[in-house]
Amino acid sequence: MALWEFKIKADKQEIPAVVESIKAKLARVRAFNREAIIAVSVEMLSNIAEYAYSGEGYIIIELIKAKDKVTITFKDSGRPFNPGDVHNTEQKDGRGLGIIIARNMTDRYDYTYCDGMNISVFEKNI
């Protein structure tokens, strides 16, 4: 069951309010380290806002709590970009390290590009 679903402008000014909403929703999940999902949220929202669109665009965020995990999904119709393709050895200028750290903080990561949408899914076990 989805705890939360929201569509925001792909604008860095939107990020603090969205992150606060995610924190509030995650506060209901007992015995769960929320920091990983928060860090992933900040990183993904920042990257989508900065790189996905050359003009105006939107981000859809879905937060789902199952019995044994929390899943957060980010969808955008910007330029295709798979965060899973960013590797440690490619980061000579420091760019991309946030995505690597975000992926490593979660238990599962998946990316698909479907019907013109980037769909990045991160799961954290409870």
Short mmCIF file of C-alpha atoms in Angstrom, two decimals:
data_model
loop_
_atom_site.label_atom_id
_atom_site.label_comp_id
_atom_site.label_asym_id
_atom_site.label_seq_id
_atom_site.Cartn_x
_atom_site.Cartn_y
_atom_site.Cartn_z
CA MET A 1 0.00 0.00 0.00
CA ALA A 2 1.39 3.39 -0.97
CA LEU A 3 2.12 5.67 1.93
CA TRP A 4 2.59 8.60 -0.38
CA GLU A 5 2.55 9.61 -4.03
CA PHE A 6 3.30 13.09 -5.27
CA LYS A 7 4.15 14.93 -8.46
CA ILE A 8 6.45 17.95 -8.20
CA LYS A 9 8.23 20.31 -10.55
CA ALA A 10 11.79 19.22 -11.28
CA ASP A 11 13.13 22.23 -9.43
CA LYS A 12 15.72 22.22 -6.64
CA GLN A 13 13.58 24.68 -4.67
CA GLU A 14 10.89 21.97 -4.34
CA ILE A 15 13.26 19.44 -2.74
CA PRO A 16 13.31 20.55 0.94
CA ALA A 17 9.51 20.42 1.28
CA VAL A 18 9.32 17.03 -0.42
CA VAL A 19 12.07 15.59 1.78
CA GLU A 20 10.24 16.83 4.89
CA SER A 21 7.07 15.10 3.67
CA ILE A 22 9.00 11.86 3.09
CA LYS A 23 10.48 12.10 6.61
CA ALA A 24 7.00 12.57 8.07
CA LYS A 25 5.65 9.53 6.24
CA LEU A 26 8.63 7.39 7.26
CA ALA A 27 8.20 8.41 10.91
CA ARG A 28 5.23 6.00 10.97
CA VAL A 29 7.45 3.03 10.09
CA ARG A 30 8.70 1.43 13.30
CA ALA A 31 12.23 0.10 13.77
CA PHE A 32 13.40 1.48 10.45
CA ASN A 33 16.54 3.46 9.62
CA ARG A 34 15.09 6.31 7.58
CA GLU A 35 18.44 7.90 6.74
CA ALA A 36 19.07 5.69 3.70
CA ILE A 37 15.74 6.57 2.08
CA ILE A 38 16.22 10.27 2.91
CA ALA A 39 19.73 10.28 1.40
CA VAL A 40 18.50 8.51 -1.74
CA SER A 41 15.63 10.99 -2.02
CA VAL A 42 17.87 14.05 -1.78
CA GLU A 43 20.34 12.62 -4.30
CA MET A 44 17.76 11.47 -6.86
CA LEU A 45 15.62 14.60 -6.65
CA SER A 46 18.70 16.83 -6.97
CA ASN A 47 20.03 14.93 -9.96
CA ILE A 48 16.70 14.84 -11.77
CA ALA A 49 16.15 18.56 -11.12
CA GLU A 50 19.63 19.44 -12.37
CA TYR A 51 20.20 17.05 -15.28
CA ALA A 52 17.02 15.42 -16.58
CA TYR A 53 15.38 18.34 -18.33
CA SER A 54 16.62 21.21 -20.46
CA GLY A 55 13.41 23.07 -19.60
CA GLU A 56 10.50 22.50 -17.24
CA GLY A 57 9.73 18.96 -16.13
CA TYR A 58 8.15 16.90 -13.38
CA ILE A 59 9.09 14.16 -10.94
CA ILE A 60 6.72 11.55 -9.57
CA ILE A 61 7.70 10.06 -6.21
CA GLU A 62 6.03 6.94 -4.80
CA LEU A 63 6.73 5.72 -1.28
CA ILE A 64 5.47 2.25 -0.42
CA LYS A 65 5.71 0.34 2.85
CA ALA A 66 5.34 -3.43 2.69
CA LYS A 67 5.61 -5.85 5.59
CA ASP A 68 9.38 -6.21 5.36
CA LYS A 69 10.60 -3.28 3.25
CA VAL A 70 10.17 0.33 2.22
CA THR A 71 10.31 1.14 -1.49
CA ILE A 72 10.78 4.58 -3.01
CA THR A 73 10.34 5.12 -6.73
CA PHE A 74 11.30 8.16 -8.78
CA LYS A 75 9.81 8.70 -12.25
CA ASP A 76 10.65 11.41 -14.74
CA SER A 77 10.30 11.94 -18.49
CA GLY A 78 13.68 13.65 -18.85
CA ARG A 79 16.72 12.39 -20.72
CA PRO A 80 17.21 8.63 -20.25
CA PHE A 81 19.73 8.04 -17.47
CA ASN A 82 20.35 4.84 -15.53
CA PRO A 83 22.00 5.59 -12.16
CA GLY A 84 23.10 1.94 -12.17
CA ASP A 85 25.48 2.73 -15.03
CA VAL A 86 27.56 5.04 -12.83
CA HIS A 87 30.61 3.13 -11.56
CA ASN A 88 33.28 3.99 -8.98
CA THR A 89 36.12 3.94 -11.51
CA GLU A 90 34.49 6.57 -13.73
CA GLN A 91 34.30 9.30 -11.08
CA LYS A 92 37.55 11.23 -11.49
CA ASP A 93 35.91 14.64 -11.00
CA GLY A 94 33.69 13.66 -8.06
CA ARG A 95 30.50 13.71 -10.11
CA GLY A 96 28.26 10.70 -9.68
CA LEU A 97 29.55 9.74 -6.25
CA GLY A 98 26.23 10.62 -4.61
CA ILE A 99 24.41 8.11 -6.80
CA ILE A 100 26.95 5.41 -5.98
CA ILE A 101 26.56 6.09 -2.26
CA ALA A 102 22.75 6.15 -2.55
CA ARG A 103 22.69 2.79 -4.34
CA ASN A 104 25.00 1.28 -1.72
CA MET A 105 22.77 2.49 1.14
CA THR A 106 19.80 0.47 -0.08
CA ASP A 107 19.21 -3.27 -0.32
CA ARG A 108 17.93 -3.31 -3.89
CA TYR A 109 18.05 -0.96 -6.84
CA ASP A 110 16.32 -1.25 -10.21
CA TYR A 111 16.04 1.02 -13.24
CA THR A 112 13.83 0.81 -16.30
CA TYR A 113 13.06 3.18 -19.14
CA CYS A 114 9.47 2.59 -20.20
CA ASP A 115 7.03 4.68 -22.25
CA GLY A 116 9.36 7.69 -22.18
CA MET A 117 9.88 7.52 -18.40
CA ASN A 118 12.99 6.93 -16.31
CA ILE A 119 11.89 4.73 -13.40
CA SER A 120 14.37 4.27 -10.54
CA VAL A 121 13.34 2.01 -7.66
CA PHE A 122 15.20 1.73 -4.35
CA GLU A 123 14.28 -0.74 -1.59
CA LYS A 124 15.41 -0.83 2.02
CA ASN A 125 14.64 -3.82 4.22
CA ILE A 126 13.00 -3.19 7.58
#
